[in-house]
Short mmCIF file of C-alpha atoms in Angstrom, two decimals:
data_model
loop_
_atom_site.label_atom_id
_atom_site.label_comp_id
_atom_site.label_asym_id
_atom_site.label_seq_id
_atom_site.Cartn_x
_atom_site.Cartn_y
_atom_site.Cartn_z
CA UNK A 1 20.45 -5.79 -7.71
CA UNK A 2 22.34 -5.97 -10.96
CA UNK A 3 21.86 -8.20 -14.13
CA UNK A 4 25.20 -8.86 -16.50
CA UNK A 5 23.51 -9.66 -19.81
CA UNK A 6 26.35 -11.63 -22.09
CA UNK A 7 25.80 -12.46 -26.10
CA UNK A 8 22.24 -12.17 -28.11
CA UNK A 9 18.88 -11.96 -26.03
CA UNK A 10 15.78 -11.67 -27.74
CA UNK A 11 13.53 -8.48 -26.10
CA UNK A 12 10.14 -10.43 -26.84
CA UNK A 13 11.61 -12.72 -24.17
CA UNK A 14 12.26 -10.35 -21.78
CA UNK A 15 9.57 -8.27 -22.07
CA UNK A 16 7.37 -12.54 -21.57
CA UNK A 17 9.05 -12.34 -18.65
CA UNK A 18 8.25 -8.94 -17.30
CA UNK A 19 4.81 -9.41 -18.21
CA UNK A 20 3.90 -12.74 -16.74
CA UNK A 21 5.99 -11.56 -13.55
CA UNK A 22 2.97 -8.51 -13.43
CA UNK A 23 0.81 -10.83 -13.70
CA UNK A 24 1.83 -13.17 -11.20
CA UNK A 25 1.94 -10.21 -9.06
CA UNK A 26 -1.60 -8.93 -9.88
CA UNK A 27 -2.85 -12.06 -8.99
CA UNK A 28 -1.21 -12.62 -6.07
CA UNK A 29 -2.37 -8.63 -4.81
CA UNK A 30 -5.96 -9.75 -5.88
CA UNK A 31 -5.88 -12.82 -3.44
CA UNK A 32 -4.69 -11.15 -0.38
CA UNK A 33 -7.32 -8.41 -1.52
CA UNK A 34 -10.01 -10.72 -1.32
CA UNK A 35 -9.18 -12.79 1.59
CA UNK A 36 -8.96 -8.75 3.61
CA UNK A 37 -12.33 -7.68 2.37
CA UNK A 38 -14.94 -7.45 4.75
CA UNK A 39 -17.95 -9.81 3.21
CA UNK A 40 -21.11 -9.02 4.18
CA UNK A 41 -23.13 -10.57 0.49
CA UNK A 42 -19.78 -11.53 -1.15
CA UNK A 43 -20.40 -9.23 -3.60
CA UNK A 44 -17.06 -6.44 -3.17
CA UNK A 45 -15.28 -10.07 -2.80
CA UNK A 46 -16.22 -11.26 -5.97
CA UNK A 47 -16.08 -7.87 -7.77
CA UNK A 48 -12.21 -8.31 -7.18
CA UNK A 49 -10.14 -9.37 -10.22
CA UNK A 50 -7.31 -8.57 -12.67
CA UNK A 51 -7.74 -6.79 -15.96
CA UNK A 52 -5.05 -6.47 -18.63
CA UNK A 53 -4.24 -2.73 -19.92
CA UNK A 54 -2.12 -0.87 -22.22
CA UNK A 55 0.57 -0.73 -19.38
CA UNK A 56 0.70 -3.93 -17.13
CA UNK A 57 -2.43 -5.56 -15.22
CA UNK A 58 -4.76 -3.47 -12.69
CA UNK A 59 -6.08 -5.36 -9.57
CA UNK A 60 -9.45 -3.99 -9.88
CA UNK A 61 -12.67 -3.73 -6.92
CA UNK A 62 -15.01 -2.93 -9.30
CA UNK A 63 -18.15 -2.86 -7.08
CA UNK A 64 -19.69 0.78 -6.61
CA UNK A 65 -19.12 0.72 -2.64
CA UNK A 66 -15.52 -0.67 -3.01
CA UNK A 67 -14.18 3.01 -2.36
CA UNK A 68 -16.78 4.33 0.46
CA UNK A 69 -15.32 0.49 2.46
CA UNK A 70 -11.43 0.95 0.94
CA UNK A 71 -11.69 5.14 2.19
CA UNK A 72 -14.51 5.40 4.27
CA UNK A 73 -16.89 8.08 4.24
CA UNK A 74 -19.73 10.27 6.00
CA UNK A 75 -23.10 9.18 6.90
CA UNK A 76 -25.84 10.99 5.00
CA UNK A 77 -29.57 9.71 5.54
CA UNK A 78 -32.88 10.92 3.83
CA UNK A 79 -30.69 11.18 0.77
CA UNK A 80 -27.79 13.04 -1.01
CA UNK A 81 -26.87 15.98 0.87
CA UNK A 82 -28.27 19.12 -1.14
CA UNK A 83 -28.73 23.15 -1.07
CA UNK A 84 -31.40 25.09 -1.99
CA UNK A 85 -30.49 26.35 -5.36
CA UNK A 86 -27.92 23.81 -6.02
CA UNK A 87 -29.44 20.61 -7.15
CA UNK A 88 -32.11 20.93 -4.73
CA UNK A 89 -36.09 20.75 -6.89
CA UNK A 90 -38.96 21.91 -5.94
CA UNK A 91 -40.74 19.56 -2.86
CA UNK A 92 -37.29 17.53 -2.60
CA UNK A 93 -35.65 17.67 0.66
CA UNK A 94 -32.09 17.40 1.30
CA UNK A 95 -30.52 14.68 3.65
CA UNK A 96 -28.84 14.85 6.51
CA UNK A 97 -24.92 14.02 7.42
CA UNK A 98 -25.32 12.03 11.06
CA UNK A 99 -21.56 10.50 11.26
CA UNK A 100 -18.42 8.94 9.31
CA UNK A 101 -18.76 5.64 9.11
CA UNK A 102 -14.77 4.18 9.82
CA UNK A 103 -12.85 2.66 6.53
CA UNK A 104 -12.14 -1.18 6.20
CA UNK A 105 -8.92 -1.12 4.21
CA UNK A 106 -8.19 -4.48 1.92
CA UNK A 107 -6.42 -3.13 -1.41
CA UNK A 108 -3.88 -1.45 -0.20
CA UNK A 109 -2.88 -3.47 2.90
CA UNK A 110 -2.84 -6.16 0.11
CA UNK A 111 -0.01 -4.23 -1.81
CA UNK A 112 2.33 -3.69 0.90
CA UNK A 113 1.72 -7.18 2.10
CA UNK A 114 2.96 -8.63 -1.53
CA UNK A 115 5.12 -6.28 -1.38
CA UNK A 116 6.87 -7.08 1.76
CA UNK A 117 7.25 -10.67 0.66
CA UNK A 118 9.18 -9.76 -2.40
CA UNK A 119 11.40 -8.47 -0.98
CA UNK A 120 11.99 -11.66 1.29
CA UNK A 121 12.26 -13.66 -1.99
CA UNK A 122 14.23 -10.97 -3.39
CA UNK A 123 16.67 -10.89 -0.79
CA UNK A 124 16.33 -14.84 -0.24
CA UNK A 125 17.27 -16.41 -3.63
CA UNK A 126 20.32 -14.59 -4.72
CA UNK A 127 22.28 -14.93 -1.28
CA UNK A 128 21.51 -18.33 -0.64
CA UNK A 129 22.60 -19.26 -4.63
CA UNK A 130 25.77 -17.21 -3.54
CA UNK A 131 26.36 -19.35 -0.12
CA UNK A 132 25.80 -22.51 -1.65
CA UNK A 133 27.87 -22.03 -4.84
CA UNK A 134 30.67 -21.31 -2.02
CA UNK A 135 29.84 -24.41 0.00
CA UNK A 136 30.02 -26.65 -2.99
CA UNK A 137 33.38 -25.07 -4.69
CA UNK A 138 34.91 -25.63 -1.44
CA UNK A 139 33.34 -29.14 -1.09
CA UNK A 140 33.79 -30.24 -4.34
CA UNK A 141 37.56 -28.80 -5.02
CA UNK A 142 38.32 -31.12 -1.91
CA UNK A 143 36.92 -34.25 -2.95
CA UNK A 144 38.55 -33.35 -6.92
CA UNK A 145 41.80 -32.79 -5.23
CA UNK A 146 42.08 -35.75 -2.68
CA UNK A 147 40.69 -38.14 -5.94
CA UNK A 148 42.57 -37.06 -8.91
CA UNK A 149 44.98 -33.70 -7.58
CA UNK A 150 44.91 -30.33 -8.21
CA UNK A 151 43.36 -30.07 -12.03
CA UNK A 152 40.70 -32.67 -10.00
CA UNK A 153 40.32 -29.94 -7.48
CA UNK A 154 39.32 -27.31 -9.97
CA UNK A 155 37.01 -29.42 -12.08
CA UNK A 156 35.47 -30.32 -8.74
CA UNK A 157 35.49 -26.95 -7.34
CA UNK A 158 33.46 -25.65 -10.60
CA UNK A 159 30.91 -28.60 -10.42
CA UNK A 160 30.51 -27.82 -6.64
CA UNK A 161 29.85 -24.32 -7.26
CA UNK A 162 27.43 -25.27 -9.79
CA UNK A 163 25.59 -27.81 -8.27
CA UNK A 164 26.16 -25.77 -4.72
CA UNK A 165 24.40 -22.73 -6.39
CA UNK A 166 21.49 -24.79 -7.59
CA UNK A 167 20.80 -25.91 -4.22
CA UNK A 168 21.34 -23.11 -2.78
CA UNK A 169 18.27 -21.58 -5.28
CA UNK A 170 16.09 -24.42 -4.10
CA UNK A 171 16.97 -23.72 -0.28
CA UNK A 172 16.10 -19.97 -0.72
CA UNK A 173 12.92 -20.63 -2.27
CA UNK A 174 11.92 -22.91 0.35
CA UNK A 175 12.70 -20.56 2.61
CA UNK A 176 11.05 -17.58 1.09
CA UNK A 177 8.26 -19.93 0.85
CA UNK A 178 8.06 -20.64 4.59
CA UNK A 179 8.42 -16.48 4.97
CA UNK A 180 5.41 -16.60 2.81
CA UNK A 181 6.94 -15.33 -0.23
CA UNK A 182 6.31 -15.36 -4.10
CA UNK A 183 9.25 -17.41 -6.17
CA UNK A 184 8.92 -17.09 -9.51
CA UNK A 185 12.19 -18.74 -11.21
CA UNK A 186 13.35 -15.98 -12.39
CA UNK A 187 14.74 -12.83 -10.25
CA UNK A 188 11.59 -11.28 -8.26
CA UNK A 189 10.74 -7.31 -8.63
CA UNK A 190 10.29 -5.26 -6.34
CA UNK A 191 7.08 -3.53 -5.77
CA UNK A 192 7.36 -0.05 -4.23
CA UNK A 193 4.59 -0.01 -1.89
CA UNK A 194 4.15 3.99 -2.11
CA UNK A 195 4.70 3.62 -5.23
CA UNK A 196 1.43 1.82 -6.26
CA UNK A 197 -1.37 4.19 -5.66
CA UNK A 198 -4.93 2.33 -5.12
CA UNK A 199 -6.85 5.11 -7.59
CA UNK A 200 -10.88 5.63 -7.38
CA UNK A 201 -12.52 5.37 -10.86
CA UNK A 202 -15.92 7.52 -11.24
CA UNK A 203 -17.87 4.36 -10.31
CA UNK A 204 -16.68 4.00 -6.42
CA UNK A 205 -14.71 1.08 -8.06
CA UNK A 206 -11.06 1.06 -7.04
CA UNK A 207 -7.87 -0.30 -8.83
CA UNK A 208 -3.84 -0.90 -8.26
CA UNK A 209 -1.55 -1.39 -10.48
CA UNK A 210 2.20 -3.49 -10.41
CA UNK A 211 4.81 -1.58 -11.63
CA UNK B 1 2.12 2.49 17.23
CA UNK B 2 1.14 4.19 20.13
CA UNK B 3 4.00 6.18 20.07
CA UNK B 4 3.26 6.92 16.40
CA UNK B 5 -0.49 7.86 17.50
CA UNK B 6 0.43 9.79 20.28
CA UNK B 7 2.99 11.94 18.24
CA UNK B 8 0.17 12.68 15.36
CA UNK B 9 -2.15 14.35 18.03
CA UNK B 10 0.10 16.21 19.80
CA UNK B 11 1.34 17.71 16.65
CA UNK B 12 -2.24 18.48 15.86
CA UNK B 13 -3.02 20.23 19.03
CA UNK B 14 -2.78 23.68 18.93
CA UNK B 15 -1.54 23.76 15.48
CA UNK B 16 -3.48 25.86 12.69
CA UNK B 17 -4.90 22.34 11.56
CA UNK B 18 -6.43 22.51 14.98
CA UNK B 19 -8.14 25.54 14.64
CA UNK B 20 -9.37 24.89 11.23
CA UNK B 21 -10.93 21.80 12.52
CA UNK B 22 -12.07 23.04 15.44
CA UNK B 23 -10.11 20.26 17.56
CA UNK B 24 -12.43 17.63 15.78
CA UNK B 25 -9.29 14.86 14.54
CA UNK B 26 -10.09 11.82 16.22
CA UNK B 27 -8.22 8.64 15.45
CA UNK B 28 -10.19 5.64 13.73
CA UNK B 29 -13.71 7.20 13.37
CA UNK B 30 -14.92 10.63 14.03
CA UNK B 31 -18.04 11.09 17.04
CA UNK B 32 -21.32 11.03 15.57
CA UNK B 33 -22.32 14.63 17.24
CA UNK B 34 -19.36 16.29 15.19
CA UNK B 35 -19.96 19.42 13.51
CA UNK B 36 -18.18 19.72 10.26
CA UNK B 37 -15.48 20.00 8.65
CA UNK B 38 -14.00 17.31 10.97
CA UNK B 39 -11.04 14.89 10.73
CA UNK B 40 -10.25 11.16 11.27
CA UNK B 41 -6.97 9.61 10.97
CA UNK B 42 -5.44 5.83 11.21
CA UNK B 43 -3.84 3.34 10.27
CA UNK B 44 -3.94 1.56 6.66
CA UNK B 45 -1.10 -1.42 7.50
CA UNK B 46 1.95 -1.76 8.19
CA UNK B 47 4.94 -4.47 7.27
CA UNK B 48 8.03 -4.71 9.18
CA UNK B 49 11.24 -6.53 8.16
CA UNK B 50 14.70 -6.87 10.34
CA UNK B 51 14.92 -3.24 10.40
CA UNK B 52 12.14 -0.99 9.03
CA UNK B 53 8.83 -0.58 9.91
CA UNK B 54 6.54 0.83 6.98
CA UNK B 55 3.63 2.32 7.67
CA UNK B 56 0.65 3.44 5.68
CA UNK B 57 -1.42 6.25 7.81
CA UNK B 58 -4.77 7.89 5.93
CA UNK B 59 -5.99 11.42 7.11
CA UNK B 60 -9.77 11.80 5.84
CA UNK B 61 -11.09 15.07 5.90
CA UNK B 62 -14.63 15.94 5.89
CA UNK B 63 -16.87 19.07 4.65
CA UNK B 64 -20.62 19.76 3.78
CA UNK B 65 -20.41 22.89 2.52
CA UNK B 66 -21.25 23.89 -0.99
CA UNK B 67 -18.23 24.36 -2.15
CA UNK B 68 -14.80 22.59 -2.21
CA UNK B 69 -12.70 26.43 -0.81
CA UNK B 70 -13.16 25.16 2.65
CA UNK B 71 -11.85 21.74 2.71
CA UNK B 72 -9.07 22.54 0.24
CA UNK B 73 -7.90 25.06 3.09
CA UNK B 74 -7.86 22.89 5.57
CA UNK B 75 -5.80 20.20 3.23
CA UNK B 76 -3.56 22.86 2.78
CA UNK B 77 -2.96 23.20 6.53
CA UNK B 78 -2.54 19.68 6.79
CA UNK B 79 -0.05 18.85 4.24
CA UNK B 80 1.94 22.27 5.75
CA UNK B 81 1.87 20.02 9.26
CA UNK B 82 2.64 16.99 8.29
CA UNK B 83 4.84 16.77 4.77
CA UNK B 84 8.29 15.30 5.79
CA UNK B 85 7.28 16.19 9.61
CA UNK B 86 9.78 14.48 11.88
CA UNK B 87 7.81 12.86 14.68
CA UNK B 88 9.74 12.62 18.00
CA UNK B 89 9.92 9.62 19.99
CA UNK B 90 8.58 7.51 17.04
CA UNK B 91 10.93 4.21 16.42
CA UNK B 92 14.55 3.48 17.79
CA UNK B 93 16.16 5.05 17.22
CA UNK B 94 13.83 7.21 15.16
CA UNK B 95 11.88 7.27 11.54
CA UNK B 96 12.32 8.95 8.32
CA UNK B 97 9.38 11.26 8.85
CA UNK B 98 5.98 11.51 6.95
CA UNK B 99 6.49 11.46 3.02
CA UNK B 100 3.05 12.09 1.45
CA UNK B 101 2.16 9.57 -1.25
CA UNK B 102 -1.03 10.07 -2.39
CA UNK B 103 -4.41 12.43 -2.17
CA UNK B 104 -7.72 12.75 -3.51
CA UNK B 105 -10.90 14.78 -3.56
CA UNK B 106 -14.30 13.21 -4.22
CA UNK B 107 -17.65 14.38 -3.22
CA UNK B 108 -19.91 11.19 -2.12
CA UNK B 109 -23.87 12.45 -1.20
CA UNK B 110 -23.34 16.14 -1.09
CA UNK B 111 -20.10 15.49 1.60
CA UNK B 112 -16.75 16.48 0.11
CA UNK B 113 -14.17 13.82 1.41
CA UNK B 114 -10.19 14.96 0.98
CA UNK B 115 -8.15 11.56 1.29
CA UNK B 116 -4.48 12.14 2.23
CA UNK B 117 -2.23 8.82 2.62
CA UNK B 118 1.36 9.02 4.43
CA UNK B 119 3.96 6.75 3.99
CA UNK B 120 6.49 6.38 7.37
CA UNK B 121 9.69 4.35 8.02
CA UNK B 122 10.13 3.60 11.40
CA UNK B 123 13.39 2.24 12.10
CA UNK B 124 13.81 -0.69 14.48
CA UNK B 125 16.67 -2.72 16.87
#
């Protein structure tokens, strides 16, 4: 998709825009997060939220067994598994591995779920502005003509494009909307789903980030 | 996804994978009797628009040892089998083959855990 920027633009205002777009984003990736987390005391649920960094936003799970559900991981009872000489003390016993329990992914289905819907809305609002500006030249150019002749029919056809355009926004969003889609009212971004990496901090918590 | 399931193991059988395994690569969760290292595979999501599928498929590999020489082997194998693999009789007409996106090591309770994530374009009619 390409942008033709014409005269004076301040950067503060683009770079409003970008960020409140990464936002909207995060927050969107944290709500299909937490409605695809398994809840068991609501607790990896509620750890889920956004956090502001140097970069953009992070969707963060910041619960300690928001990695073992996100990945998965092996079952070890009596303890952590340990060898003699490594770790293990004196009288302490080491514990046993007796299976893998299976991993409930919500994080990252979440990403390529938002992601998938921007595109919709990408795809959605600049075609249908492009179909209805046509619509309403050809619309209004017909009615300017028949009413006052041709200069009629090319004020009308550029108020028809303009007003056709318009509606034609309104009709994409609506149906990006019914798709499922975020509109934001300016052009939507597209998230690369392999692109956005879910990343496991130290903790076990997990994060994602917008780009 | 069958087709996509079916593919995976048949590329794992009798590979070098397989043998460092010891034919333990199960899909979903791996059998509770399992010696290790083992391996589980599946599915993380998938979208689909007119004509792509995208999938998101997680290999998990498993080791107890002491140290990390023996499951960083057997990562090795399995990126050599399935980086940019073309999977046959996967999509209509076909797919773009297995692009690896992401991978990490952490040790959890004394079990070293490699996660490997592939991303897969399945094309559609």
């Amino acid at each position: 998709m390409s942008a033709v920027f014409s005269g004076d633009f301040d950067l503060s205002q683009v770079k409003q825009g970008l960020d409140s777009h990464l936002l909207a984003t995060a927050n969107q990736i944290a709500v299909e997060a937490r409605r695809r987390c398994p809840v068991k005391t609501g607790q990896l649920r509620d750890s889920i939220g956004v956090v502001k960094t140097r970069r953009g936003y992070q969707v963060v799970a910041a619960s300690p067994h928001a990695a073992p559900v996100e990945f998965g991981h092996a079952q070890v009872t009596g303890g952590a598994l340990k060898v003699s000489g490594r770790g293990l003390k004196r009288g302490e016993t080491s514990g046993h591995v007796v299976g893998h329990v299976p991993p409930h992914p919500f994080m990252r289905p979440a990403v390529m779920a938002v992601a998938s819907r921007q595109t919709i809305a990408e795809y959605a609002l600049p075609s249908s502005s492009e179909i209805g500006g046509s619509l309403g030249a050809l619309l209004g150019g017909a009615i300017g003509e028949f009413l006052l002749g041709p200069v009629g029919g090319t004020i009308g056809a550029k108020g028809g494009r303009h007003l056709g355009k318009k509606y034609g926004v309104r009709a994409g969003q609506a149906a990006a909307n019914a798709a499922g889609g975020i509109v934001a009212d300016h052009v939507p971004q597209f998230l690369d789903p392999a692109g956005t990496k879910a990343e496991q901090g130290r903790s076990g918590a997990i994060s994602v980030e917008p780009k | 996804m069958r087709a996509l399931f079916e593919a995976i193991q048949s590329r794992f059988t009798g590979s070098s994978l397989d043998t460092a395994l010891g034919g333990r690569l199960a899909m979903g969760q791996g059998r509770q009797e399992w010696a290790m290292p083992f391996g589980v595979y599946f599915l993380v999501g998938n979208v689909a628009d007119q004509l792509m599928e995208h999938c998101s498929i997680q290999f998990s590999l498993f080791d107890d040892a002491p140290s990390a020489g023996r499951i960083c082997d057997a990562y090795a194998v399995l990126t050599a089998l399935f980086d940019n693999c073309d999977l046959p009789g996967v999509g209509n007409p076909g797919n773009l083959g297995m692009e690896r996106s992401f991978s990490q090591l952490i040790r959890d309770e004394g079990v070293w855990h490699y996660i490997v994530e592939y991303s897969l374009l399945i094309e559609r009619k």
